[in-house]
Amino acid sequence: MRTDLEMARHEIAPLRLERDNLKNVVRRNLGQQLDQVGVGELVTRINELTVQLDEFRAAREAWKREKQDLETKLSEAVEDLEAARASLRRMVRAASTAPSTNQ
């Protein structure tokens, strides 16, 4: 009986080691599977964000062009206003220096 007990103890030690090794392998494989599921979701999210970024860049470029057009129109309007003011000043000067016909 003691011999059987001792033999069983010798058999149990390698079995425990094998069990621990198998547990570690299962944990590693499960971890890899979970990582792959997470990676797939991350790749999908990255692709979505990349599409959004491209859309934002395109919108920004459109706004830049629109801003430039508006700045050009504003500059032309300012020049027209300055020209109108100068013309009005000339007309006022001409009217004030011309002999008055009402007297």
PDB file of N, CA and C in Angstrom:
ATOM      1  N   MET A   1       0.820  -1.190   0.000  1.00  0.00           N
ATOM      2  CA  MET A   1       0.000   0.000   0.000  1.00  0.00           C
ATOM      3  C   MET A   1       0.869   1.261   0.000  1.00  0.00           C
ATOM      4  N   ARG A   2       1.928   1.243   0.810  1.00  0.00           N
ATOM      5  CA  ARG A   2       2.846   2.386   0.812  1.00  0.00           C
ATOM      6  C   ARG A   2       3.526   2.548  -0.535  1.00  0.00           C
ATOM      7  N   THR A   3       3.845   1.479  -1.128  1.00  0.00           N
ATOM      8  CA  THR A   3       4.474   1.519  -2.446  1.00  0.00           C
ATOM      9  C   THR A   3       3.517   2.108  -3.463  1.00  0.00           C
ATOM     10  N   ASP A   4       2.264   1.689  -3.404  1.00  0.00           N
ATOM     11  CA  ASP A   4       1.254   2.246  -4.326  1.00  0.00           C
ATOM     12  C   ASP A   4       1.077   3.743  -4.105  1.00  0.00           C
ATOM     13  N   LEU A   5       1.069   4.119  -2.828  1.00  0.00           N
ATOM     14  CA  LEU A   5       0.930   5.536  -2.497  1.00  0.00           C
ATOM     15  C   LEU A   5       2.114   6.329  -3.039  1.00  0.00           C
ATOM     16  N   GLU A   6       3.285   5.813  -2.880  1.00  0.00           N
ATOM     17  CA  GLU A   6       4.491   6.498  -3.368  1.00  0.00           C
ATOM     18  C   GLU A   6       4.488   6.572  -4.887  1.00  0.00           C
ATOM     19  N   MET A   7       4.062   5.513  -5.551  1.00  0.00           N
ATOM     20  CA  MET A   7       3.990   5.521  -7.016  1.00  0.00           C
ATOM     21  C   MET A   7       2.947   6.538  -7.496  1.00  0.00           C
ATOM     22  N   ALA A   8       1.846   6.610  -6.791  1.00  0.00           N
ATOM     23  CA  ALA A   8       0.798   7.570  -7.152  1.00  0.00           C
ATOM     24  C   ALA A   8       1.323   8.996  -7.011  1.00  0.00           C
ATOM     25  N   ARG A   9       2.077   9.238  -5.944  1.00  0.00           N
ATOM     26  CA  ARG A   9       2.650  10.579  -5.737  1.00  0.00           C
ATOM     27  C   ARG A   9       3.597  10.942  -6.878  1.00  0.00           C
ATOM     28  N   HIS A  10       4.386   9.997  -7.319  1.00  0.00           N
ATOM     29  CA  HIS A  10       5.316  10.248  -8.427  1.00  0.00           C
ATOM     30  C   HIS A  10       4.564  10.486  -9.738  1.00  0.00           C
ATOM     31  N   GLU A  11       3.441   9.868  -9.908  1.00  0.00           N
ATOM     32  CA  GLU A  11       2.641  10.070 -11.119  1.00  0.00           C
ATOM     33  C   GLU A  11       1.890  11.410 -11.067  1.00  0.00           C
ATOM     34  N   ILE A  12       1.507  11.807  -9.856  1.00  0.00           N
ATOM     35  CA  ILE A  12       0.726  13.041  -9.708  1.00  0.00           C
ATOM     36  C   ILE A  12       1.558  14.280 -10.053  1.00  0.00           C
ATOM     37  N   ALA A  13       2.809  14.327  -9.675  1.00  0.00           N
ATOM     38  CA  ALA A  13       3.656  15.507  -9.925  1.00  0.00           C
ATOM     39  C   ALA A  13       3.747  15.833 -11.412  1.00  0.00           C
ATOM     40  N   PRO A  14       4.062  14.884 -12.284  1.00  0.00           N
ATOM     41  CA  PRO A  14       4.105  15.231 -13.717  1.00  0.00           C
ATOM     42  C   PRO A  14       2.723  15.583 -14.272  1.00  0.00           C
ATOM     43  N   LEU A  15       1.683  14.927 -13.741  1.00  0.00           N
ATOM     44  CA  LEU A  15       0.330  15.247 -14.198  1.00  0.00           C
ATOM     45  C   LEU A  15      -0.049  16.682 -13.834  1.00  0.00           C
ATOM     46  N   ARG A  16       0.340  17.107 -12.644  1.00  0.00           N
ATOM     47  CA  ARG A  16       0.082  18.500 -12.238  1.00  0.00           C
ATOM     48  C   ARG A  16       0.842  19.464 -13.140  1.00  0.00           C
ATOM     49  N   LEU A  17       2.068  19.159 -13.445  1.00  0.00           N
ATOM     50  CA  LEU A  17       2.867  20.005 -14.327  1.00  0.00           C
ATOM     51  C   LEU A  17       2.228  20.083 -15.711  1.00  0.00           C
ATOM     52  N   GLU A  18       1.800  18.923 -16.221  1.00  0.00           N
ATOM     53  CA  GLU A  18       1.131  18.898 -17.522  1.00  0.00           C
ATOM     54  C   GLU A  18      -0.164  19.713 -17.489  1.00  0.00           C
ATOM     55  N   ARG A  19      -0.935  19.571 -16.395  1.00  0.00           N
ATOM     56  CA  ARG A  19      -2.174  20.341 -16.238  1.00  0.00           C
ATOM     57  C   ARG A  19      -1.881  21.847 -16.263  1.00  0.00           C
ATOM     58  N   ASP A  20      -0.863  22.276 -15.529  1.00  0.00           N
ATOM     59  CA  ASP A  20      -0.504  23.696 -15.494  1.00  0.00           C
ATOM     60  C   ASP A  20      -0.084  24.194 -16.870  1.00  0.00           C
ATOM     61  N   ASN A  21       0.688  23.368 -17.581  1.00  0.00           N
ATOM     62  CA  ASN A  21       1.104  23.744 -18.933  1.00  0.00           C
ATOM     63  C   ASN A  21      -0.106  23.879 -19.861  1.00  0.00           C
ATOM     64  N   LEU A  22      -1.031  22.940 -19.769  1.00  0.00           N
ATOM     65  CA  LEU A  22      -2.238  23.004 -20.601  1.00  0.00           C
ATOM     66  C   LEU A  22      -3.096  24.222 -20.254  1.00  0.00           C
ATOM     67  N   LYS A  23      -3.193  24.532 -18.977  1.00  0.00           N
ATOM     68  CA  LYS A  23      -3.938  25.742 -18.560  1.00  0.00           C
ATOM     69  C   LYS A  23      -3.324  26.988 -19.192  1.00  0.00           C
ATOM     70  N   ASN A  24      -2.010  27.069 -19.154  1.00  0.00           N
ATOM     71  CA  ASN A  24      -1.319  28.226 -19.729  1.00  0.00           C
ATOM     72  C   ASN A  24      -1.549  28.321 -21.235  1.00  0.00           C
ATOM     73  N   VAL A  25      -1.506  27.180 -21.909  1.00  0.00           N
ATOM     74  CA  VAL A  25      -1.748  27.172 -23.354  1.00  0.00           C
ATOM     75  C   VAL A  25      -3.168  27.645 -23.652  1.00  0.00           C
ATOM     76  N   VAL A  26      -4.134  27.145 -22.896  1.00  0.00           N
ATOM     77  CA  VAL A  26      -5.531  27.547 -23.100  1.00  0.00           C
ATOM     78  C   VAL A  26      -5.686  29.039 -22.827  1.00  0.00           C
ATOM     79  N   ARG A  27      -5.083  29.540 -21.767  1.00  0.00           N
ATOM     80  CA  ARG A  27      -5.158  30.977 -21.458  1.00  0.00           C
ATOM     81  C   ARG A  27      -4.575  31.815 -22.592  1.00  0.00           C
ATOM     82  N   ARG A  28      -3.405  31.380 -23.087  1.00  0.00           N
ATOM     83  CA  ARG A  28      -2.774  32.116 -24.179  1.00  0.00           C
ATOM     84  C   ARG A  28      -3.653  32.136 -25.426  1.00  0.00           C
ATOM     85  N   ASN A  29      -4.186  30.976 -25.781  1.00  0.00           N
ATOM     86  CA  ASN A  29      -5.045  30.894 -26.970  1.00  0.00           C
ATOM     87  C   ASN A  29      -6.308  31.726 -26.796  1.00  0.00           C
ATOM     88  N   LEU A  30      -6.898  31.669 -25.628  1.00  0.00           N
ATOM     89  CA  LEU A  30      -8.098  32.459 -25.370  1.00  0.00           C
ATOM     90  C   LEU A  30      -7.779  33.951 -25.428  1.00  0.00           C
ATOM     91  N   GLY A  31      -6.643  34.324 -24.860  1.00  0.00           N
ATOM     92  CA  GLY A  31      -6.216  35.726 -24.913  1.00  0.00           C
ATOM     93  C   GLY A  31      -6.008  36.199 -26.339  1.00  0.00           C
ATOM     94  N   GLN A  32      -5.386  35.353 -27.157  1.00  0.00           N
ATOM     95  CA  GLN A  32      -5.172  35.707 -28.557  1.00  0.00           C
ATOM     96  C   GLN A  32      -6.498  35.859 -29.289  1.00  0.00           C
ATOM     97  N   GLN A  33      -7.439  34.974 -29.012  1.00  0.00           N
ATOM     98  CA  GLN A  33      -8.749  35.068 -29.655  1.00  0.00           C
ATOM     99  C   GLN A  33      -9.452  36.361 -29.253  1.00  0.00           C
ATOM    100  N   LEU A  34      -9.377  36.685 -27.970  1.00  0.00           N
ATOM    101  CA  LEU A  34      -9.994  37.937 -27.511  1.00  0.00           C
ATOM    102  C   LEU A  34      -9.307  39.146 -28.136  1.00  0.00           C
ATOM    103  N   ASP A  35      -7.988  39.090 -28.244  1.00  0.00           N
ATOM    104  CA  ASP A  35      -7.248  40.191 -28.871  1.00  0.00           C
ATOM    105  C   ASP A  35      -7.643  40.345 -30.334  1.00  0.00           C
ATOM    106  N   GLN A  36      -7.816  39.234 -31.033  1.00  0.00           N
ATOM    107  CA  GLN A  36      -8.191  39.294 -32.439  1.00  0.00           C
ATOM    108  C   GLN A  36      -9.574  39.888 -32.615  1.00  0.00           C
ATOM    109  N   VAL A  37     -10.503  39.537 -31.724  1.00  0.00           N
ATOM    110  CA  VAL A  37     -11.840  40.134 -31.793  1.00  0.00           C
ATOM    111  C   VAL A  37     -11.728  41.631 -31.554  1.00  0.00           C
ATOM    112  N   GLY A  38     -10.955  42.027 -30.559  1.00  0.00           N
ATOM    113  CA  GLY A  38     -10.759  43.442 -30.266  1.00  0.00           C
ATOM    114  C   GLY A  38     -10.061  44.162 -31.405  1.00  0.00           C
ATOM    115  N   VAL A  39      -9.086  43.514 -32.024  1.00  0.00           N
ATOM    116  CA  VAL A  39      -8.349  44.115 -33.130  1.00  0.00           C
ATOM    117  C   VAL A  39      -9.288  44.354 -34.311  1.00  0.00           C
ATOM    118  N   GLY A  40     -10.166  43.397 -34.580  1.00  0.00           N
ATOM    119  CA  GLY A  40     -11.112  43.561 -35.689  1.00  0.00           C
ATOM    120  C   GLY A  40     -12.007  44.774 -35.482  1.00  0.00           C
ATOM    121  N   GLU A  41     -12.493  44.938 -34.268  1.00  0.00           N
ATOM    122  CA  GLU A  41     -13.328  46.096 -33.964  1.00  0.00           C
ATOM    123  C   GLU A  41     -12.529  47.389 -34.074  1.00  0.00           C
ATOM    124  N   LEU A  42     -11.283  47.347 -33.604  1.00  0.00           N
ATOM    125  CA  LEU A  42     -10.430  48.540 -33.694  1.00  0.00           C
ATOM    126  C   LEU A  42     -10.139  48.898 -35.146  1.00  0.00           C
ATOM    127  N   VAL A  43      -9.883  47.908 -35.967  1.00  0.00           N
ATOM    128  CA  VAL A  43      -9.618  48.164 -37.387  1.00  0.00           C
ATOM    129  C   VAL A  43     -10.845  48.796 -38.036  1.00  0.00           C
ATOM    130  N   THR A  44     -12.028  48.274 -37.699  1.00  0.00           N
ATOM    131  CA  THR A  44     -13.265  48.845 -38.237  1.00  0.00           C
ATOM    132  C   THR A  44     -13.414  50.290 -37.794  1.00  0.00           C
ATOM    133  N   ARG A  45     -13.176  50.556 -36.520  1.00  0.00           N
ATOM    134  CA  ARG A  45     -13.303  51.935 -35.996  1.00  0.00           C
ATOM    135  C   ARG A  45     -12.268  52.856 -36.640  1.00  0.00           C
ATOM    136  N   ILE A  46     -11.053  52.370 -36.817  1.00  0.00           N
ATOM    137  CA  ILE A  46     -10.010  53.175 -37.463  1.00  0.00           C
ATOM    138  C   ILE A  46     -10.418  53.516 -38.886  1.00  0.00           C
ATOM    139  N   ASN A  47     -10.984  52.554 -39.602  1.00  0.00           N
ATOM    140  CA  ASN A  47     -11.439  52.811 -40.962  1.00  0.00           C
ATOM    141  C   ASN A  47     -12.549  53.853 -40.983  1.00  0.00           C
ATOM    142  N   GLU A  48     -13.480  53.762 -40.029  1.00  0.00           N
ATOM    143  CA  GLU A  48     -14.553  54.759 -39.942  1.00  0.00           C
ATOM    144  C   GLU A  48     -13.980  56.148 -39.676  1.00  0.00           C
ATOM    145  N   LEU A  49     -13.038  56.226 -38.751  1.00  0.00           N
ATOM    146  CA  LEU A  49     -12.434  57.516 -38.423  1.00  0.00           C
ATOM    147  C   LEU A  49     -11.622  58.075 -39.592  1.00  0.00           C
ATOM    148  N   THR A  50     -10.988  57.207 -40.347  1.00  0.00           N
ATOM    149  CA  THR A  50     -10.232  57.639 -41.520  1.00  0.00           C
ATOM    150  C   THR A  50     -11.169  58.239 -42.566  1.00  0.00           C
ATOM    151  N   VAL A  51     -12.320  57.600 -42.773  1.00  0.00           N
ATOM    152  CA  VAL A  51     -13.312  58.130 -43.716  1.00  0.00           C
ATOM    153  C   VAL A  51     -13.796  59.498 -43.236  1.00  0.00           C
ATOM    154  N   GLN A  52     -14.083  59.605 -41.940  1.00  0.00           N
ATOM    155  CA  GLN A  52     -14.528  60.893 -41.389  1.00  0.00           C
ATOM    156  C   GLN A  52     -13.460  61.956 -41.570  1.00  0.00           C
ATOM    157  N   LEU A  53     -12.206  61.595 -41.323  1.00  0.00           N
ATOM    158  CA  LEU A  53     -11.108  62.541 -41.478  1.00  0.00           C
ATOM    159  C   LEU A  53     -11.020  63.042 -42.919  1.00  0.00           C
ATOM    160  N   ASP A  54     -11.158  62.137 -43.869  1.00  0.00           N
ATOM    161  CA  ASP A  54     -11.133  62.525 -45.281  1.00  0.00           C
ATOM    162  C   ASP A  54     -12.289  63.479 -45.599  1.00  0.00           C
ATOM    163  N   GLU A  55     -13.473  63.190 -45.039  1.00  0.00           N
ATOM    164  CA  GLU A  55     -14.626  64.071 -45.258  1.00  0.00           C
ATOM    165  C   GLU A  55     -14.372  65.452 -44.653  1.00  0.00           C
ATOM    166  N   PHE A  56     -13.805  65.487 -43.444  1.00  0.00           N
ATOM    167  CA  PHE A  56     -13.511  66.764 -42.800  1.00  0.00           C
ATOM    168  C   PHE A  56     -12.465  67.549 -43.591  1.00  0.00           C
ATOM    169  N   ARG A  57     -11.486  66.864 -44.118  1.00  0.00           N
ATOM    170  CA  ARG A  57     -10.462  67.545 -44.916  1.00  0.00           C
ATOM    171  C   ARG A  57     -11.071  68.136 -46.187  1.00  0.00           C
ATOM    172  N   ALA A  58     -11.952  67.377 -46.827  1.00  0.00           N
ATOM    173  CA  ALA A  58     -12.609  67.872 -48.034  1.00  0.00           C
ATOM    174  C   ALA A  58     -13.478  69.082 -47.703  1.00  0.00           C
ATOM    175  N   ALA A  59     -14.201  69.011 -46.593  1.00  0.00           N
ATOM    176  CA  ALA A  59     -15.041  70.141 -46.178  1.00  0.00           C
ATOM    177  C   ALA A  59     -14.165  71.354 -45.868  1.00  0.00           C
ATOM    178  N   ARG A  60     -13.048  71.132 -45.202  1.00  0.00           N
ATOM    179  CA  ARG A  60     -12.138  72.234 -44.874  1.00  0.00           C
ATOM    180  C   ARG A  60     -11.624  72.911 -46.148  1.00  0.00           C
ATOM    181  N   GLU A  61     -11.264  72.116 -47.145  1.00  0.00           N
ATOM    182  CA  GLU A  61     -10.786  72.683 -48.403  1.00  0.00           C
ATOM    183  C   GLU A  61     -11.887  73.488 -49.087  1.00  0.00           C
ATOM    184  N   ALA A  62     -13.115  72.993 -49.033  1.00  0.00           N
ATOM    185  CA  ALA A  62     -14.241  73.733 -49.624  1.00  0.00           C
ATOM    186  C   ALA A  62     -14.431  75.048 -48.887  1.00  0.00           C
ATOM    187  N   TRP A  63     -14.327  75.022 -47.562  1.00  0.00           N
ATOM    188  CA  TRP A  63     -14.483  76.251 -46.785  1.00  0.00           C
ATOM    189  C   TRP A  63     -13.347  77.224 -47.069  1.00  0.00           C
ATOM    190  N   LYS A  64     -12.144  76.703 -47.274  1.00  0.00           N
ATOM    191  CA  LYS A  64     -11.018  77.575 -47.611  1.00  0.00           C
ATOM    192  C   LYS A  64     -11.276  78.286 -48.940  1.00  0.00           C
ATOM    193  N   ARG A  65     -11.778  77.516 -49.927  1.00  0.00           N
ATOM    194  CA  ARG A  65     -12.071  78.132 -51.227  1.00  0.00           C
ATOM    195  C   ARG A  65     -13.177  79.180 -51.086  1.00  0.00           C
ATOM    196  N   GLU A  66     -14.216  78.841 -50.316  1.00  0.00           N
ATOM    197  CA  GLU A  66     -15.311  79.782 -50.114  1.00  0.00           C
ATOM    198  C   GLU A  66     -14.819  81.032 -49.387  1.00  0.00           C
ATOM    199  N   LYS A  67     -13.976  80.854 -48.408  1.00  0.00           N
ATOM    200  CA  LYS A  67     -13.404  81.992 -47.669  1.00  0.00           C
ATOM    201  C   LYS A  67     -12.602  82.877 -48.616  1.00  0.00           C
ATOM    202  N   GLN A  68     -11.788  82.253 -49.456  1.00  0.00           N
ATOM    203  CA  GLN A  68     -10.987  83.028 -50.410  1.00  0.00           C
ATOM    204  C   GLN A  68     -11.889  83.811 -51.360  1.00  0.00           C
ATOM    205  N   ASP A  69     -12.948  83.177 -51.851  1.00  0.00           N
ATOM    206  CA  ASP A  69     -13.893  83.872 -52.733  1.00  0.00           C
ATOM    207  C   ASP A  69     -14.538  85.049 -52.018  1.00  0.00           C
ATOM    208  N   LEU A  70     -14.947  84.838 -50.773  1.00  0.00           N
ATOM    209  CA  LEU A  70     -15.574  85.921 -50.002  1.00  0.00           C
ATOM    210  C   LEU A  70     -14.585  87.052 -49.725  1.00  0.00           C
ATOM    211  N   GLU A  71     -13.340  86.703 -49.437  1.00  0.00           N
ATOM    212  CA  GLU A  71     -12.324  87.734 -49.228  1.00  0.00           C
ATOM    213  C   GLU A  71     -12.098  88.547 -50.497  1.00  0.00           C
ATOM    214  N   THR A  72     -12.097  87.873 -51.639  1.00  0.00           N
ATOM    215  CA  THR A  72     -11.933  88.568 -52.911  1.00  0.00           C
ATOM    216  C   THR A  72     -13.100  89.521 -53.149  1.00  0.00           C
ATOM    217  N   LYS A  73     -14.329  89.045 -52.919  1.00  0.00           N
ATOM    218  CA  LYS A  73     -15.511  89.892 -53.094  1.00  0.00           C
ATOM    219  C   LYS A  73     -15.495  91.066 -52.125  1.00  0.00           C
ATOM    220  N   LEU A  74     -15.061  90.809 -50.884  1.00  0.00           N
ATOM    221  CA  LEU A  74     -14.972  91.886 -49.902  1.00  0.00           C
ATOM    222  C   LEU A  74     -13.956  92.924 -50.334  1.00  0.00           C
ATOM    223  N   SER A  75     -12.826  92.481 -50.824  1.00  0.00           N
ATOM    224  CA  SER A  75     -11.783  93.396 -51.286  1.00  0.00           C
ATOM    225  C   SER A  75     -12.308  94.252 -52.440  1.00  0.00           C
ATOM    226  N   GLU A  76     -13.035  93.623 -53.368  1.00  0.00           N
ATOM    227  CA  GLU A  76     -13.609  94.376 -54.487  1.00  0.00           C
ATOM    228  C   GLU A  76     -14.649  95.381 -53.989  1.00  0.00           C
ATOM    229  N   ALA A  77     -15.455  94.978 -53.004  1.00  0.00           N
ATOM    230  CA  ALA A  77     -16.470  95.872 -52.459  1.00  0.00           C
ATOM    231  C   ALA A  77     -15.821  97.053 -51.744  1.00  0.00           C
ATOM    232  N   VAL A  78     -14.732  96.798 -51.016  1.00  0.00           N
ATOM    233  CA  VAL A  78     -14.013  97.875 -50.334  1.00  0.00           C
ATOM    234  C   VAL A  78     -13.433  98.843 -51.363  1.00  0.00           C
ATOM    235  N   GLU A  79     -12.857  98.324 -52.438  1.00  0.00           N
ATOM    236  CA  GLU A  79     -12.319  99.182 -53.487  1.00  0.00           C
ATOM    237  C   GLU A  79     -13.429 100.014 -54.130  1.00  0.00           C
ATOM    238  N   ASP A  80     -14.579  99.382 -54.400  1.00  0.00           N
ATOM    239  CA  ASP A  80     -15.717 100.116 -54.974  1.00  0.00           C
ATOM    240  C   ASP A  80     -16.188 101.216 -54.019  1.00  0.00           C
ATOM    241  N   LEU A  81     -16.245 100.887 -52.716  1.00  0.00           N
ATOM    242  CA  LEU A  81     -16.666 101.877 -51.728  1.00  0.00           C
ATOM    243  C   LEU A  81     -15.689 103.043 -51.670  1.00  0.00           C
ATOM    244  N   GLU A  82     -14.405 102.750 -51.674  1.00  0.00           N
ATOM    245  CA  GLU A  82     -13.399 103.815 -51.659  1.00  0.00           C
ATOM    246  C   GLU A  82     -13.511 104.686 -52.906  1.00  0.00           C
ATOM    247  N   ALA A  83     -13.737 104.035 -54.058  1.00  0.00           N
ATOM    248  CA  ALA A  83     -13.888 104.795 -55.301  1.00  0.00           C
ATOM    249  C   ALA A  83     -15.140 105.669 -55.237  1.00  0.00           C
ATOM    250  N   ALA A  84     -16.225 105.131 -54.698  1.00  0.00           N
ATOM    251  CA  ALA A  84     -17.469 105.907 -54.586  1.00  0.00           C
ATOM    252  C   ALA A  84     -17.270 107.081 -53.639  1.00  0.00           C
ATOM    253  N   ARG A  85     -16.596 106.883 -52.547  1.00  0.00           N
ATOM    254  CA  ARG A  85     -16.329 107.971 -51.599  1.00  0.00           C
ATOM    255  C   ARG A  85     -15.474 109.059 -52.260  1.00  0.00           C
ATOM    256  N   ALA A  86     -14.439 108.612 -52.978  1.00  0.00           N
ATOM    257  CA  ALA A  86     -13.577 109.590 -53.647  1.00  0.00           C
ATOM    258  C   ALA A  86     -14.378 110.366 -54.684  1.00  0.00           C
ATOM    259  N   SER A  87     -15.217 109.676 -55.420  1.00  0.00           N
ATOM    260  CA  SER A  87     -16.059 110.344 -56.414  1.00  0.00           C
ATOM    261  C   SER A  87     -17.015 111.312 -55.746  1.00  0.00           C
ATOM    262  N   LEU A  88     -17.607 110.920 -54.636  1.00  0.00           N
ATOM    263  CA  LEU A  88     -18.521 111.794 -53.903  1.00  0.00           C
ATOM    264  C   LEU A  88     -17.787 113.023 -53.388  1.00  0.00           C
ATOM    265  N   ARG A  89     -16.576 112.854 -52.879  1.00  0.00           N
ATOM    266  CA  ARG A  89     -15.788 113.999 -52.409  1.00  0.00           C
ATOM    267  C   ARG A  89     -15.528 114.970 -53.550  1.00  0.00           C
ATOM    268  N   ARG A  90     -15.159 114.413 -54.718  1.00  0.00           N
ATOM    269  CA  ARG A  90     -14.913 115.288 -55.870  1.00  0.00           C
ATOM    270  C   ARG A  90     -16.179 116.051 -56.251  1.00  0.00           C
ATOM    271  N   MET A  91     -17.308 115.343 -56.202  1.00  0.00           N
ATOM    272  CA  MET A  91     -18.569 116.005 -56.548  1.00  0.00           C
ATOM    273  C   MET A  91     -18.908 117.100 -55.542  1.00  0.00           C
ATOM    274  N   VAL A  92     -18.675 116.841 -54.252  1.00  0.00           N
ATOM    275  CA  VAL A  92     -18.954 117.839 -53.213  1.00  0.00           C
ATOM    276  C   VAL A  92     -18.024 119.023 -53.390  1.00  0.00           C
ATOM    277  N   ARG A  93     -16.757 118.789 -53.670  1.00  0.00           N
ATOM    278  CA  ARG A  93     -15.801 119.885 -53.879  1.00  0.00           C
ATOM    279  C   ARG A  93     -16.193 120.703 -55.113  1.00  0.00           C
ATOM    280  N   ALA A  94     -16.536 119.963 -56.147  1.00  0.00           N
ATOM    281  CA  ALA A  94     -16.915 120.660 -57.382  1.00  0.00           C
ATOM    282  C   ALA A  94     -18.163 121.497 -57.148  1.00  0.00           C
ATOM    283  N   ALA A  95     -19.096 120.974 -56.393  1.00  0.00           N
ATOM    284  CA  ALA A  95     -20.336 121.704 -56.127  1.00  0.00           C
ATOM    285  C   ALA A  95     -20.071 122.895 -55.221  1.00  0.00           C
ATOM    286  N   SER A  96     -19.137 122.768 -54.295  1.00  0.00           N
ATOM    287  CA  SER A  96     -18.881 123.877 -53.372  1.00  0.00           C
ATOM    288  C   SER A  96     -18.029 124.963 -54.012  1.00  0.00           C
ATOM    289  N   THR A  97     -17.252 124.655 -55.014  1.00  0.00           N
ATOM    290  CA  THR A  97     -16.411 125.659 -55.657  1.00  0.00           C
ATOM    291  C   THR A  97     -17.094 126.279 -56.871  1.00  0.00           C
ATOM    292  N   ALA A  98     -18.097 125.635 -57.374  1.00  0.00           N
ATOM    293  CA  ALA A  98     -18.809 126.175 -58.548  1.00  0.00           C
ATOM    294  C   ALA A  98     -19.669 127.364 -58.108  1.00  0.00           C
ATOM    295  N   PRO A  99     -19.804 128.315 -58.991  1.00  0.00           N
ATOM    296  CA  PRO A  99     -20.616 129.467 -58.641  1.00  0.00           C
ATOM    297  C   PRO A  99     -22.078 129.026 -58.463  1.00  0.00           C
ATOM    298  N   SER A 100     -22.659 129.558 -57.470  1.00  0.00           N
ATOM    299  CA  SER A 100     -24.024 129.192 -57.134  1.00  0.00           C
ATOM    300  C   SER A 100     -24.988 129.886 -58.075  1.00  0.00           C
ATOM    301  N   THR A 101     -25.942 129.178 -58.638  1.00  0.00           N
ATOM    302  CA  THR A 101     -26.903 129.758 -59.568  1.00  0.00           C
ATOM    303  C   THR A 101     -28.156 130.210 -58.837  1.00  0.00           C
ATOM    304  N   ASN A 102     -28.299 129.877 -57.573  1.00  0.00           N
ATOM    305  CA  ASN A 102     -29.475 130.235 -56.804  1.00  0.00           C
ATOM    306  C   ASN A 102     -29.391 131.654 -56.263  1.00  0.00           C
ATOM    307  N   GLN A 103     -28.320 132.329 -56.289  1.00  0.00           N
ATOM    308  CA  GLN A 103     -28.183 133.654 -55.703  1.00  0.00           C
ATOM    309  C   GLN A 103     -28.590 134.720 -56.605  1.00  0.00           C
TER     310      GLN A 103
END
